[in-house]
């Protein structure tokens, strides 16, 4: 069955839909004797299912300390997953100040941490471990956990180091905290993090999610020390989901689905530029991809600055590629296709294929469109004053000096569209979201401002945004 993403302003079609049902092992496949060593059984899990598996460690702690200890220990988990405070494992709030990309990851960490803490409370009441293994097996469980320097709340300290506590109890609780911190961290790049399937293999040398620690540590070093690039975000997610894939692009396909930037399937105006989205689909079957399901999706042009360019001034407004067709009479279908093109084994590009009302097709490199979305500007906030409101360049009144083009004017040109003149160019996507994405991939991504609504203040803010020299392209999302 074809995979379709339906969104406001259009539909995207690509690949074949997969069955997203998790393949986690059944509870009934475990016996009491096998609980002598805790681990997550091999299988495919989503986040909540991993919280359930880790919850067995908390149950083993509370079996020794008493049920009254669960509340304080769960509060400690919540504090460890928080983004600020003494016990926060990664104090994102202090690290993200003044940087948009880090602020987005801060919001992700906060949202995921809150959800995981809530699920942990809910799952503890289910007593999963007792149902699966029995109370006596929980009492016998011993686990050697190295010190990961997770701070405990004062209340947790008094319980874990009190009369009923022991080194064995402390290590069980430390492992519980660490597994859920790792889970939070590896899910941060995904907009739909709760849907992402995580595969636990049979041949791990360490338990649970600990095999992902090196990738996670490298990612957070980049995030904290530098202004992390898109490629590093994808590299991290590949190491988690598809470690056998070495080539890194802007997205990838693997056995359990496809990972692409969040702008695929959402409006480029509202999509977070640094987040990814997992899709239950494969764009290329293994037989067409060199007998492998793992494929990196890469840019047609590694260096867009060296890509061929067409000067938009050579095409008069309202003409499609210089012919006699009136581009203003053309409309674009709101459904578009994403079509793969193999570059080499394990590496492919994706083409966003748009179709106009007369059946003509226009292809735009999806990677370049996603670059355009990351590099685009949004209108700056404008504080209206009497002098500004009367300015001839403020608001829609100033559009008389703009050069207005139709989408077909640009899409019909070879290479990337650009201008060498200090002019303002205006193009409307007319509410067609795939078309807006295509235009972002067609324009040289240097000084492109995307307008959402198009009110007078937004037009004025668009003129303030971006570089204040050279050509400026204003892309209007329009009304569907």
PDB file of N, CA, C and O in Angstrom, residues 245-290:
ATOM      1  N   UNK A 245      24.676   1.529   8.635  1.00  0.00           N
ATOM      2  CA  UNK A 245      24.710   2.501   7.545  1.00  0.00           C
ATOM      3  C   UNK A 245      25.752   3.564   7.855  1.00  0.00           C
ATOM      4  O   UNK A 245      25.610   4.337   8.803  1.00  0.00           O
ATOM      5  N   UNK A 246      26.812   3.612   7.041  1.00  0.00           N
ATOM      6  CA  UNK A 246      27.934   4.520   7.300  1.00  0.00           C
ATOM      7  C   UNK A 246      27.724   5.878   6.633  1.00  0.00           C
ATOM      8  O   UNK A 246      28.013   6.926   7.216  1.00  0.00           O
ATOM      9  N   UNK A 247      27.217   5.885   5.402  1.00  0.00           N
ATOM     10  CA  UNK A 247      27.000   7.138   4.683  1.00  0.00           C
ATOM     11  C   UNK A 247      25.939   7.974   5.398  1.00  0.00           C
ATOM     12  O   UNK A 247      24.908   7.452   5.818  1.00  0.00           O
ATOM     13  N   UNK A 248      26.188   9.277   5.529  1.00  0.00           N
ATOM     14  CA  UNK A 248      25.257  10.168   6.219  1.00  0.00           C
ATOM     15  C   UNK A 248      24.804  11.260   5.265  1.00  0.00           C
ATOM     16  O   UNK A 248      25.628  11.934   4.635  1.00  0.00           O
ATOM     17  N   UNK A 249      23.487  11.420   5.138  1.00  0.00           N
ATOM     18  CA  UNK A 249      22.915  12.483   4.327  1.00  0.00           C
ATOM     19  C   UNK A 249      21.987  13.339   5.165  1.00  0.00           C
ATOM     20  O   UNK A 249      22.290  13.659   6.310  1.00  0.00           O
ATOM     21  N   UNK A 250      20.808  13.654   4.609  1.00  0.00           N
ATOM     22  CA  UNK A 250      19.829  14.444   5.369  1.00  0.00           C
ATOM     23  C   UNK A 250      18.717  13.564   5.937  1.00  0.00           C
ATOM     24  O   UNK A 250      17.860  14.033   6.690  1.00  0.00           O
ATOM     25  N   UNK A 251      18.735  12.287   5.598  1.00  0.00           N
ATOM     26  CA  UNK A 251      17.756  11.327   6.105  1.00  0.00           C
ATOM     27  C   UNK A 251      18.174   9.940   5.670  1.00  0.00           C
ATOM     28  O   UNK A 251      19.201   9.758   5.008  1.00  0.00           O
ATOM     29  N   UNK A 252      17.377   8.936   6.024  1.00  0.00           N
ATOM     30  CA  UNK A 252      17.759   7.574   5.664  1.00  0.00           C
ATOM     31  C   UNK A 252      16.551   6.650   5.769  1.00  0.00           C
ATOM     32  O   UNK A 252      15.550   6.951   6.422  1.00  0.00           O
ATOM     33  N   UNK A 253      16.693   5.519   5.097  1.00  0.00           N
ATOM     34  CA  UNK A 253      15.732   4.427   5.186  1.00  0.00           C
ATOM     35  C   UNK A 253      16.430   3.240   5.831  1.00  0.00           C
ATOM     36  O   UNK A 253      17.617   3.002   5.610  1.00  0.00           O
ATOM     37  N   UNK A 254      15.698   2.497   6.654  1.00  0.00           N
ATOM     38  CA  UNK A 254      16.249   1.284   7.255  1.00  0.00           C
ATOM     39  C   UNK A 254      15.133   0.263   7.383  1.00  0.00           C
ATOM     40  O   UNK A 254      14.027   0.469   6.863  1.00  0.00           O
ATOM     41  N   UNK A 255      15.407  -0.841   8.034  1.00  0.00           N
ATOM     42  CA  UNK A 255      14.474  -1.973   8.053  1.00  0.00           C
ATOM     43  C   UNK A 255      13.103  -1.607   8.595  1.00  0.00           C
ATOM     44  O   UNK A 255      12.085  -2.136   8.149  1.00  0.00           O
ATOM     45  N   UNK A 256      13.045  -0.704   9.563  1.00  0.00           N
ATOM     46  CA  UNK A 256      11.789  -0.415  10.253  1.00  0.00           C
ATOM     47  C   UNK A 256      11.147   0.894   9.824  1.00  0.00           C
ATOM     48  O   UNK A 256      10.193   1.336  10.456  1.00  0.00           O
ATOM     49  N   UNK A 257      11.642   1.525   8.769  1.00  0.00           N
ATOM     50  CA  UNK A 257      10.986   2.751   8.320  1.00  0.00           C
ATOM     51  C   UNK A 257      11.936   3.730   7.677  1.00  0.00           C
ATOM     52  O   UNK A 257      13.034   3.381   7.227  1.00  0.00           O
ATOM     53  N   UNK A 258      11.515   4.989   7.648  1.00  0.00           N
ATOM     54  CA  UNK A 258      12.263   6.067   7.015  1.00  0.00           C
ATOM     55  C   UNK A 258      12.307   7.262   7.960  1.00  0.00           C
ATOM     56  O   UNK A 258      11.306   7.582   8.602  1.00  0.00           O
ATOM     57  N   UNK A 259      13.467   7.893   8.037  1.00  0.00           N
ATOM     58  CA  UNK A 259      13.642   9.082   8.866  1.00  0.00           C
ATOM     59  C   UNK A 259      14.002  10.254   7.959  1.00  0.00           C
ATOM     60  O   UNK A 259      14.978  10.188   7.205  1.00  0.00           O
ATOM     61  N   UNK A 260      13.200  11.311   8.021  1.00  0.00           N
ATOM     62  CA  UNK A 260      13.402  12.504   7.207  1.00  0.00           C
ATOM     63  C   UNK A 260      13.191  13.740   8.076  1.00  0.00           C
ATOM     64  O   UNK A 260      12.569  13.663   9.132  1.00  0.00           O
ATOM     65  N   UNK A 261      13.686  14.892   7.646  1.00  0.00           N
ATOM     66  CA  UNK A 261      13.415  16.117   8.397  1.00  0.00           C
ATOM     67  C   UNK A 261      11.924  16.364   8.580  1.00  0.00           C
ATOM     68  O   UNK A 261      11.098  15.952   7.749  1.00  0.00           O
ATOM     69  N   UNK A 262      11.571  17.040   9.664  1.00  0.00           N
ATOM     70  CA  UNK A 262      10.169  17.235  10.029  1.00  0.00           C
ATOM     71  C   UNK A 262       9.395  18.028   8.988  1.00  0.00           C
ATOM     72  O   UNK A 262       8.161  17.961   8.953  1.00  0.00           O
ATOM     73  N   UNK A 263      10.086  18.783   8.128  1.00  0.00           N
ATOM     74  CA  UNK A 263       9.394  19.574   7.110  1.00  0.00           C
ATOM     75  C   UNK A 263       8.750  18.707   6.038  1.00  0.00           C
ATOM     76  O   UNK A 263       7.915  19.195   5.272  1.00  0.00           O
ATOM     77  N   UNK A 264       9.111  17.415   5.968  1.00  0.00           N
ATOM     78  CA  UNK A 264       8.440  16.498   5.039  1.00  0.00           C
ATOM     79  C   UNK A 264       7.142  16.053   5.697  1.00  0.00           C
ATOM     80  O   UNK A 264       7.130  15.213   6.592  1.00  0.00           O
ATOM     81  N   UNK A 265       6.049  16.636   5.264  1.00  0.00           N
ATOM     82  CA  UNK A 265       4.752  16.285   5.826  1.00  0.00           C
ATOM     83  C   UNK A 265       4.157  17.362   6.687  1.00  0.00           C
ATOM     84  O   UNK A 265       3.070  17.187   7.242  1.00  0.00           O
ATOM     85  N   UNK A 266       4.842  18.506   6.824  1.00  0.00           N
ATOM     86  CA  UNK A 266       4.297  19.642   7.555  1.00  0.00           C
ATOM     87  C   UNK A 266       4.563  20.894   6.746  1.00  0.00           C
ATOM     88  O   UNK A 266       5.362  20.898   5.809  1.00  0.00           O
ATOM     89  N   UNK A 267       3.920  21.972   7.125  1.00  0.00           N
ATOM     90  CA  UNK A 267       4.211  23.229   6.460  1.00  0.00           C
ATOM     91  C   UNK A 267       5.640  23.650   6.776  1.00  0.00           C
ATOM     92  O   UNK A 267       6.066  23.584   7.937  1.00  0.00           O
ATOM     93  N   UNK A 268       6.424  24.069   5.778  1.00  0.00           N
ATOM     94  CA  UNK A 268       7.767  24.573   6.064  1.00  0.00           C
ATOM     95  C   UNK A 268       7.763  25.752   7.027  1.00  0.00           C
ATOM     96  O   UNK A 268       8.770  26.028   7.681  1.00  0.00           O
ATOM     97  N   UNK A 269       6.622  26.433   7.132  1.00  0.00           N
ATOM     98  CA  UNK A 269       6.527  27.587   8.021  1.00  0.00           C
ATOM     99  C   UNK A 269       6.546  27.154   9.479  1.00  0.00           C
ATOM    100  O   UNK A 269       7.154  27.798  10.337  1.00  0.00           O
ATOM    101  N   UNK A 270       5.874  26.052   9.800  1.00  0.00           N
ATOM    102  CA  UNK A 270       5.727  25.627  11.192  1.00  0.00           C
ATOM    103  C   UNK A 270       6.645  24.485  11.589  1.00  0.00           C
ATOM    104  O   UNK A 270       6.824  24.226  12.785  1.00  0.00           O
ATOM    105  N   UNK A 271       7.247  23.773  10.634  1.00  0.00           N
ATOM    106  CA  UNK A 271       8.102  22.626  10.957  1.00  0.00           C
ATOM    107  C   UNK A 271       9.386  23.092  11.634  1.00  0.00           C
ATOM    108  O   UNK A 271      10.015  24.057  11.199  1.00  0.00           O
ATOM    109  N   UNK A 272       9.777  22.392  12.688  1.00  0.00           N
ATOM    110  CA  UNK A 272      11.034  22.704  13.371  1.00  0.00           C
ATOM    111  C   UNK A 272      12.198  22.364  12.452  1.00  0.00           C
ATOM    112  O   UNK A 272      12.289  21.232  11.957  1.00  0.00           O
ATOM    113  N   UNK A 273      13.098  23.306  12.190  1.00  0.00           N
ATOM    114  CA  UNK A 273      14.149  23.074  11.197  1.00  0.00           C
ATOM    115  C   UNK A 273      15.189  22.035  11.600  1.00  0.00           C
ATOM    116  O   UNK A 273      15.906  21.530  10.748  1.00  0.00           O
ATOM    117  N   UNK A 274      15.299  21.699  12.891  1.00  0.00           N
ATOM    118  CA  UNK A 274      16.355  20.769  13.306  1.00  0.00           C
ATOM    119  C   UNK A 274      15.830  19.414  13.747  1.00  0.00           C
ATOM    120  O   UNK A 274      16.615  18.540  14.112  1.00  0.00           O
ATOM    121  N   UNK A 275      14.509  19.217  13.727  1.00  0.00           N
ATOM    122  CA  UNK A 275      13.955  17.942  14.182  1.00  0.00           C
ATOM    123  C   UNK A 275      13.693  17.005  13.011  1.00  0.00           C
ATOM    124  O   UNK A 275      13.526  17.433  11.861  1.00  0.00           O
ATOM    125  N   UNK A 276      13.632  15.724  13.325  1.00  0.00           N
ATOM    126  CA  UNK A 276      13.367  14.686  12.337  1.00  0.00           C
ATOM    127  C   UNK A 276      12.018  14.045  12.630  1.00  0.00           C
ATOM    128  O   UNK A 276      11.447  14.228  13.700  1.00  0.00           O
ATOM    129  N   UNK A 277      11.543  13.285  11.647  1.00  0.00           N
ATOM    130  CA  UNK A 277      10.295  12.549  11.840  1.00  0.00           C
ATOM    131  C   UNK A 277      10.470  11.146  11.289  1.00  0.00           C
ATOM    132  O   UNK A 277      10.982  10.963  10.173  1.00  0.00           O
ATOM    133  N   UNK A 278      10.049  10.172  12.077  1.00  0.00           N
ATOM    134  CA  UNK A 278      10.058   8.779  11.625  1.00  0.00           C
ATOM    135  C   UNK A 278       8.758   8.479  10.895  1.00  0.00           C
ATOM    136  O   UNK A 278       7.670   8.869  11.329  1.00  0.00           O
ATOM    137  N   UNK A 279       8.871   7.772   9.761  1.00  0.00           N
ATOM    138  CA  UNK A 279       7.702   7.386   8.963  1.00  0.00           C
ATOM    139  C   UNK A 279       7.654   5.868   8.831  1.00  0.00           C
ATOM    140  O   UNK A 279       8.686   5.232   8.550  1.00  0.00           O
ATOM    141  N   UNK A 280       6.476   5.257   9.006  1.00  0.00           N
ATOM    142  CA  UNK A 280       6.346   3.807   8.836  1.00  0.00           C
ATOM    143  C   UNK A 280       6.273   3.448   7.351  1.00  0.00           C
ATOM    144  O   UNK A 280       5.255   2.971   6.844  1.00  0.00           O
ATOM    145  N   UNK A 281       7.361   3.688   6.632  1.00  0.00           N
ATOM    146  CA  UNK A 281       7.378   3.456   5.189  1.00  0.00           C
ATOM    147  C   UNK A 281       8.800   3.229   4.725  1.00  0.00           C
ATOM    148  O   UNK A 281       9.763   3.633   5.385  1.00  0.00           O
ATOM    149  N   UNK A 282       8.921   2.549   3.592  1.00  0.00           N
ATOM    150  CA  UNK A 282      10.190   2.433   2.891  1.00  0.00           C
ATOM    151  C   UNK A 282      10.019   2.985   1.494  1.00  0.00           C
ATOM    152  O   UNK A 282       9.073   2.624   0.783  1.00  0.00           O
ATOM    153  N   UNK A 283      10.925   3.874   1.114  1.00  0.00           N
ATOM    154  CA  UNK A 283      10.826   4.508  -0.199  1.00  0.00           C
ATOM    155  C   UNK A 283      11.338   3.576  -1.286  1.00  0.00           C
ATOM    156  O   UNK A 283      10.809   3.539  -2.395  1.00  0.00           O
ATOM    157  N   UNK A 284      12.384   2.808  -0.983  1.00  0.00           N
ATOM    158  CA  UNK A 284      12.967   1.877  -1.945  1.00  0.00           C
ATOM    159  C   UNK A 284      12.982   0.469  -1.370  1.00  0.00           C
ATOM    160  O   UNK A 284      13.509   0.261  -0.278  1.00  0.00           O
ATOM    161  N   UNK A 285      12.417  -0.512  -2.071  1.00  0.00           N
ATOM    162  CA  UNK A 285      12.557  -1.903  -1.608  1.00  0.00           C
ATOM    163  C   UNK A 285      13.986  -2.371  -1.795  1.00  0.00           C
ATOM    164  O   UNK A 285      14.738  -1.830  -2.614  1.00  0.00           O
ATOM    165  N   UNK A 286      14.367  -3.380  -1.036  1.00  0.00           N
ATOM    166  CA  UNK A 286      15.739  -3.867  -1.090  1.00  0.00           C
ATOM    167  C   UNK A 286      16.182  -4.289  -2.472  1.00  0.00           C
ATOM    168  O   UNK A 286      17.332  -4.108  -2.851  1.00  0.00           O
ATOM    169  N   UNK A 287      15.281  -4.841  -3.273  1.00  0.00           N
ATOM    170  CA  UNK A 287      15.645  -5.315  -4.602  1.00  0.00           C
ATOM    171  C   UNK A 287      16.069  -4.171  -5.520  1.00  0.00           C
ATOM    172  O   UNK A 287      16.845  -4.370  -6.445  1.00  0.00           O
ATOM    173  N   UNK A 288      15.580  -2.958  -5.271  1.00  0.00           N
ATOM    174  CA  UNK A 288      15.940  -1.807  -6.096  1.00  0.00           C
ATOM    175  C   UNK A 288      17.080  -1.002  -5.493  1.00  0.00           C
ATOM    176  O   UNK A 288      17.598  -0.085  -6.114  1.00  0.00           O
ATOM    177  N   UNK A 289      17.461  -1.327  -4.279  1.00  0.00           N
ATOM    178  CA  UNK A 289      18.468  -0.536  -3.585  1.00  0.00           C
ATOM    179  C   UNK A 289      19.761  -1.320  -3.357  1.00  0.00           C
ATOM    180  O   UNK A 289      20.468  -1.095  -2.393  1.00  0.00           O
ATOM    181  N   UNK A 290      20.045  -2.246  -4.253  1.00  0.00           N
ATOM    182  CA  UNK A 290      21.267  -3.017  -4.095  1.00  0.00           C
ATOM    183  C   UNK A 290      21.160  -4.088  -3.040  1.00  0.00           C
ATOM    184  O   UNK A 290      22.130  -4.384  -2.349  1.00  0.00           O
TER     185      UNK A 290
END
